[in-house]
XYZ file of C-alpha atoms in Angstrom:
354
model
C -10.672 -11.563 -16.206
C -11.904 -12.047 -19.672
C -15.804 -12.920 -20.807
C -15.948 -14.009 -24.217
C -18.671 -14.401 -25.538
C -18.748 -15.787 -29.610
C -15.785 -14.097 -31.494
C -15.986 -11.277 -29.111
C -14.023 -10.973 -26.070
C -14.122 -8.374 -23.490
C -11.143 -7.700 -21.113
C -11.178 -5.964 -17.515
C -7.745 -5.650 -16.803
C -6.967 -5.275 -12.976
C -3.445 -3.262 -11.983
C -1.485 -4.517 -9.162
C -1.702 -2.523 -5.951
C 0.905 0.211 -5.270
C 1.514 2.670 -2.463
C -0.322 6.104 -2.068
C 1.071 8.899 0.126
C -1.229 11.348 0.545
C -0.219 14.910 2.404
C -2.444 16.193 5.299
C -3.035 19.258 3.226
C -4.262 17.962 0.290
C -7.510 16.007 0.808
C -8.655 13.668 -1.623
C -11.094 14.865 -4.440
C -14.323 13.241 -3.459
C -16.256 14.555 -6.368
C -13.825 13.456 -8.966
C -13.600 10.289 -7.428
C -17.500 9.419 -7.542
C -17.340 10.336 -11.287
C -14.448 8.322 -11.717
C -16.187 5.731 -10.304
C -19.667 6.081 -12.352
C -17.563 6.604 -15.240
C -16.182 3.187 -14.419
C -19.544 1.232 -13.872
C -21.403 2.787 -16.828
C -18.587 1.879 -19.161
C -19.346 -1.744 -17.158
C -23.145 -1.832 -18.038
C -22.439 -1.066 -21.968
C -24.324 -2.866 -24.660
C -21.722 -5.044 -26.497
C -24.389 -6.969 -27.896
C -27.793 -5.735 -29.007
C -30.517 -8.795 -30.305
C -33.457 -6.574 -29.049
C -35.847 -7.536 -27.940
C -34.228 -10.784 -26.982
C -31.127 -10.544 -25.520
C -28.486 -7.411 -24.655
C -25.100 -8.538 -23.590
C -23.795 -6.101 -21.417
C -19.817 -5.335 -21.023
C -19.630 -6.709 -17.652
C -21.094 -10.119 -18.360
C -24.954 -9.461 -17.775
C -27.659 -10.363 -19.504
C -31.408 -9.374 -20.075
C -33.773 -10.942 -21.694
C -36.190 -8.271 -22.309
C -39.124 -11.299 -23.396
C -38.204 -14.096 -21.137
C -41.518 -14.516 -19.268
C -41.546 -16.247 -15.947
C -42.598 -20.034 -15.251
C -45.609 -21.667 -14.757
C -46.131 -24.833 -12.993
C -47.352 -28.316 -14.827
C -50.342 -29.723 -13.208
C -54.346 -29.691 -14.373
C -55.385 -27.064 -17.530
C -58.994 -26.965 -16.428
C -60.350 -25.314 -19.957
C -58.567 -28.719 -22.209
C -58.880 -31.457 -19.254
C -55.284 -31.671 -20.541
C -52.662 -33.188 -17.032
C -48.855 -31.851 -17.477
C -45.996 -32.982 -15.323
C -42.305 -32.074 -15.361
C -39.630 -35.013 -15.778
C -35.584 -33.988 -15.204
C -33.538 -35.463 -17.874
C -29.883 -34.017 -16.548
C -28.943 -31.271 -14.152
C -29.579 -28.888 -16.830
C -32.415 -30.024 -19.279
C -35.900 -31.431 -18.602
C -38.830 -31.872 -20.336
C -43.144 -31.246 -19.700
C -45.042 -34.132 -20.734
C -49.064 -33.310 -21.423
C -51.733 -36.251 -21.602
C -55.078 -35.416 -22.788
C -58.145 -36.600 -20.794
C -59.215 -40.259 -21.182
C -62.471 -39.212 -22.691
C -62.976 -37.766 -27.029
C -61.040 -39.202 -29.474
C -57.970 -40.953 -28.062
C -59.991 -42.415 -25.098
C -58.769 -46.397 -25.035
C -56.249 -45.887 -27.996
C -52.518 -45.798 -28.062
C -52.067 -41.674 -29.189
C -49.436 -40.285 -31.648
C -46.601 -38.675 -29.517
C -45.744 -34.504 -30.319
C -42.705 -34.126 -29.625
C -42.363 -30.047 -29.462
C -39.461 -27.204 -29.368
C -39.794 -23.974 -28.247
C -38.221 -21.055 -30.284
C -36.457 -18.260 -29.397
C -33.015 -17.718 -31.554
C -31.820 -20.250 -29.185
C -31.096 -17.556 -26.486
C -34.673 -16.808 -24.883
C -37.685 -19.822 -23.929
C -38.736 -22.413 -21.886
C -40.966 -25.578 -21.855
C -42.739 -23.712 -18.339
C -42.856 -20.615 -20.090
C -47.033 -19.403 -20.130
C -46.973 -19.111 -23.819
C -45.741 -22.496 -24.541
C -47.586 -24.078 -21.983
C -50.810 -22.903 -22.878
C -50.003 -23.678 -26.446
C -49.112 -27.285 -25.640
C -52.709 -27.978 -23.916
C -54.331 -26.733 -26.641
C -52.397 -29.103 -28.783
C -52.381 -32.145 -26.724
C -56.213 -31.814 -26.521
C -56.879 -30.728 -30.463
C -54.009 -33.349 -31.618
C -55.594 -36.215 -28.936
C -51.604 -36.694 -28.617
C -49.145 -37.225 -26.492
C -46.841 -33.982 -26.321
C -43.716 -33.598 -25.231
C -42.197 -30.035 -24.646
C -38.619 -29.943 -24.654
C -36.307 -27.481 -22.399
C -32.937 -26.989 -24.000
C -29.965 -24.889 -22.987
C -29.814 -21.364 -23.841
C -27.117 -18.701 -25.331
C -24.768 -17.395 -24.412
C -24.055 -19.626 -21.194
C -24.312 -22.614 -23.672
C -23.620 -21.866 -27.735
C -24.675 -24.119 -30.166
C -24.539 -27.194 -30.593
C -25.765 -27.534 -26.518
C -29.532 -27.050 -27.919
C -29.008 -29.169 -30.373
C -27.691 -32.029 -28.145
C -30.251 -31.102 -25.751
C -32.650 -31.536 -28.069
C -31.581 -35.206 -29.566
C -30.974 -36.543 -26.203
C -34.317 -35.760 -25.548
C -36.057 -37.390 -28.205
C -33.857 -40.680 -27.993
C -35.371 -40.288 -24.034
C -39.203 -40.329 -25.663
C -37.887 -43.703 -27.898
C -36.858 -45.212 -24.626
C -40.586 -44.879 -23.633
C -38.981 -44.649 -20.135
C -41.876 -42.627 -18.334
C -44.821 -44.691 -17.642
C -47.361 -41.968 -19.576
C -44.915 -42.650 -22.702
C -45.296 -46.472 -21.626
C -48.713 -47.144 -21.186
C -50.550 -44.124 -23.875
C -47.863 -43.224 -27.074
C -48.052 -44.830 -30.247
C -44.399 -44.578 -30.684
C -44.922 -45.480 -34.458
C -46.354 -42.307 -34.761
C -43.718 -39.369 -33.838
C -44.106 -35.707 -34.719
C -41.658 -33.101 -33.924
C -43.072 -29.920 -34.599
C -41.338 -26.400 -33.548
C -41.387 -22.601 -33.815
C -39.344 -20.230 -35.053
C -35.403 -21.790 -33.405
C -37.479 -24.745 -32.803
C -38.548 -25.204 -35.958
C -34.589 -25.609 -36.752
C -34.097 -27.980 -33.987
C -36.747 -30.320 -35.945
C -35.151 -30.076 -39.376
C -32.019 -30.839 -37.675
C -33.392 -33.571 -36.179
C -35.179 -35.112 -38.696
C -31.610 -35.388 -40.814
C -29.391 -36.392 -37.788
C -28.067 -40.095 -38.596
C -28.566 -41.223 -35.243
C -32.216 -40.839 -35.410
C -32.514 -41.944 -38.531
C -32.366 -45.261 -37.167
C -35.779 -45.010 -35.459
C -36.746 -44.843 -39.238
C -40.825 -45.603 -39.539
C -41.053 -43.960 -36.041
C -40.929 -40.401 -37.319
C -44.393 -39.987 -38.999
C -43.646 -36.047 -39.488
C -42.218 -32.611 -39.002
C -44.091 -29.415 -38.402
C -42.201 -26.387 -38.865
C -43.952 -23.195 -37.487
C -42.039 -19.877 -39.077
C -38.483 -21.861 -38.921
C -36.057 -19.655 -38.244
C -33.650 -20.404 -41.177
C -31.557 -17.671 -43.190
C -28.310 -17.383 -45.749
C -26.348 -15.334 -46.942
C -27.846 -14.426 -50.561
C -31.609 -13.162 -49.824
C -34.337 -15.463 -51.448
C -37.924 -14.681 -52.723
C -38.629 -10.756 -51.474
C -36.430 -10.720 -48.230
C -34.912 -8.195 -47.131
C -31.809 -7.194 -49.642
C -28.143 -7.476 -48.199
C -27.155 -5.096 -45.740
C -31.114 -4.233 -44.422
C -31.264 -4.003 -40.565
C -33.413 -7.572 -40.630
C -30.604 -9.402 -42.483
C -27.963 -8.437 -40.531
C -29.476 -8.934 -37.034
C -30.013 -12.335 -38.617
C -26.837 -13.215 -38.955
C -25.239 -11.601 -35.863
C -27.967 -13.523 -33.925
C -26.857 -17.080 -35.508
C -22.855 -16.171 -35.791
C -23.631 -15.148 -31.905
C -25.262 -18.297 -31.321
C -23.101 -20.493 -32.856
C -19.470 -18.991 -33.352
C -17.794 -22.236 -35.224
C -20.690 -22.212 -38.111
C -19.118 -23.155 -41.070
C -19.508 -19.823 -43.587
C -21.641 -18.368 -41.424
C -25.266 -17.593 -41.805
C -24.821 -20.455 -45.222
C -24.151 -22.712 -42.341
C -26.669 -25.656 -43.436
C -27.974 -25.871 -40.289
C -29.058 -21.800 -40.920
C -29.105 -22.498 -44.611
C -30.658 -26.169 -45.383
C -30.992 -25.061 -49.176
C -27.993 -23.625 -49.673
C -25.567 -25.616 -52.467
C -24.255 -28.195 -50.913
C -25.905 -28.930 -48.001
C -27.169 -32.335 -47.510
C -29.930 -33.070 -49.371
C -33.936 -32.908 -48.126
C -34.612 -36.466 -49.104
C -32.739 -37.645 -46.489
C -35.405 -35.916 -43.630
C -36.423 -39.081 -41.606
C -40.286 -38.750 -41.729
C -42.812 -39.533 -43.639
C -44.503 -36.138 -44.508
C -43.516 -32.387 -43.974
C -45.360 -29.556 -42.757
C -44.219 -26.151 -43.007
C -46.278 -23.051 -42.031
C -45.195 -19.518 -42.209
C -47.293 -16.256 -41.830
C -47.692 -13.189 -44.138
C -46.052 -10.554 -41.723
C -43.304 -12.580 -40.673
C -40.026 -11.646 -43.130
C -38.991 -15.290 -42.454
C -41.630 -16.619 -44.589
C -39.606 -16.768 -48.028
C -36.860 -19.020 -45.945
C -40.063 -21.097 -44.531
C -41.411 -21.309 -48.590
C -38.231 -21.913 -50.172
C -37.408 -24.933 -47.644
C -41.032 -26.369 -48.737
C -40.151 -25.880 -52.125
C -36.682 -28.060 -51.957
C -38.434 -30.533 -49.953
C -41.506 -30.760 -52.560
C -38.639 -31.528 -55.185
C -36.129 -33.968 -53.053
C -38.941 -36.089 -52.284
C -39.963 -37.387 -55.317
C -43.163 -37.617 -57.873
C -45.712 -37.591 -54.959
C -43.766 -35.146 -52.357
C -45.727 -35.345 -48.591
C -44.768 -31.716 -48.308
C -47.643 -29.207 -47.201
C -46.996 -25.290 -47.067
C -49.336 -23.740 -45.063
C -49.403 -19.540 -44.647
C -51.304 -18.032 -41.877
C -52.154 -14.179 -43.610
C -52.095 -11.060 -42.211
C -50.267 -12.058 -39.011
C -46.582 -12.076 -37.936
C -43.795 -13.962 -36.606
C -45.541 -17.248 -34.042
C -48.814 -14.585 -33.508
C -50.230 -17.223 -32.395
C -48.343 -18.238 -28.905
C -49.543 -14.136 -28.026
C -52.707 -14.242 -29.725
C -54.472 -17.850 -29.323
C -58.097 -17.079 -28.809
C -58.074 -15.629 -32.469
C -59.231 -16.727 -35.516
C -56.071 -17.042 -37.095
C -54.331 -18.969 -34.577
C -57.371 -21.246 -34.112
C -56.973 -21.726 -38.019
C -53.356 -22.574 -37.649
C -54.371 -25.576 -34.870
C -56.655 -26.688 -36.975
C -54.449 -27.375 -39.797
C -51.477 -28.938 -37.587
C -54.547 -31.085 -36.403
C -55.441 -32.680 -39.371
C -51.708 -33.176 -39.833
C -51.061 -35.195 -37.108
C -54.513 -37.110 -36.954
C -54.639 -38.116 -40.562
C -53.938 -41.421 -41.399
């Protein structure tokens, strides 16, 4: 039996049964034999793979996902007035659509749709997850939007690109305005796809993917929320090569995705890197990018908004937004502070402006 996972491959090689004699006067060696055996099972449960806190591949195949919270159901959010079902899109992807209440400021009007992507380093997260949930009512009701939180598959069980295609299918599904709450309430001239961390990768690849950019007019914008982007030469004051934050980086995305194309310079890792295609291609109209003071992602999060500022001409739609003295997406753990109701603020305006 092998289980591969990546470039990595792990082996448990089974020998073929052969004949044991043993003599009346010679007992087997229990003791030995129980050692033997925990020997056996602890060289089993070995870390092959260490992305702590979110995910330890173990040598016989298991997983944890030290973070992964539990799921919550869809249904009423009594402090937002905010109604959430679940819709199945295939046997292994579905998404949680939100509708604010018919009353404040979308009440008779056709609302922009938010079209949302959880992060995670594409191995942990989920649309039912508490955090995202409870992040996507307050949304829905700030944004008077439309949201749509997507559930893609996770590593290891599915590298990259499955997210990816996950994620596209899904948003060609919200096009289709196939569910009657898509039908009857989106504006689907107006189209966000906004993101944290992973997710915030899934929208830049999204917003340069040729087959969307047929829907072109549809796609009013892009929020990315600390995007999860890296390379292989370090950029404003990250980390220098070979600190413990660069390399998890890239063993996380090489993990992830095992066929990138020079690794963490992959430009869907690396959208600035020299030749990758170019940011005046994103399908939207405007670009937000917000990143937060504590979070050692920021300088990727800055440096995108800066190459987007320039591709985009003489009067660049590109706002960079930093959240200070708060880390990585503080504000799907901490949402009744200051900061975070800051940070909703701003994606508010965002998406309401004209």
């Amino acid at each position: 039996m092998c289980y591969k996972y990546g470039n990595t491959s792990t082996e448990l090689h089974v020998r073929r049964r052969t004949s044991l004699t043993l003599h009346a006067r010679r007992a087997p060696n229990r003791s030995a034999m129980a050692k033997n055996a925990a020997a056996t099972a602890d060289a089993g449960d070995e870390v092959v793979h260490d992305f702590s806190p979110l995910l330890l591949v173990h040598r016989s195949g298991r997983l944890e996902r030290p973070l992964a919270m539990p799921p919550v159901p869809p249904g009423h959010d009594a402090a937002t007035g905010v109604v959430s079902k679940d819709v199945s899109l295939s046997p292994f992807s579905f998404v949680r659509l939100y509708r604010p209440p018919e009353t404040g400021a979308g009440a008779g009007k056709k609302l922009p749709v938010l079209v949302y992507f959880h992060g995670g380093g594409f191995v942990i997260g989920s649309a039912a997850s508490a955090a995202y949930h409870r992040c996507l009512n307050d949304l829905t009701a700030a944004c008077a939007a439309v949201a749509v939180s997507v559930d893609y598959r996770l590593a290891p069980e599915h590298l990259l690109p499955a997210a990816y295609e996950d994620s596209l299918a899904a948003l060609k599904w919200v096009l289709s305005a196939a569910d009657p709450w898509l039908a009857e309430r989106a504006d689907l001239s107006r189209i966000f796809l906004a993101g944290d961390s992973a997710g915030g990768n899934i929208c830049h690849h999204l917003a340069m993917h040729h087959d969307f950019r047929g829907a072109a007019g549809r796609l009013k914008g892009i929020v990315l929320i600390h995007p999860w982007f890296w390379g292989k030469e370090p950029v404003g004051e990250e980390p220098r090569p070979g600190r413990a934050e660069g390399v998890e980086q890239k063993g996380l995305w090489e993990f992830v995705c095992p066929d990138a194309v020079d690794g963490a310079d992959d430009p869907r890792m690396n959208p600035t890197v020299e030749g990758a295609p170019g940011l005046e291609n994103l399908a939207c109209e405007k670009v937000m990018v917000c990143v937060a003071e504590g979070d050692f992602l920021r300088w990727r999060g800055r440096a995108y908004a800066d190459a987007a500022a320039r591709a985009r001409g003489p009067e660049p739609a590109v706002e960079l937004f930093e959240s200070e003295g708060v880390g990585h997406v503080f504000y799907l753990y901490e949402p009744a502070t200051e900061k975070a109701r800051e940070l909703l603020q701003r994606i508010m305006a965002f998406v309401r402006a004209e």
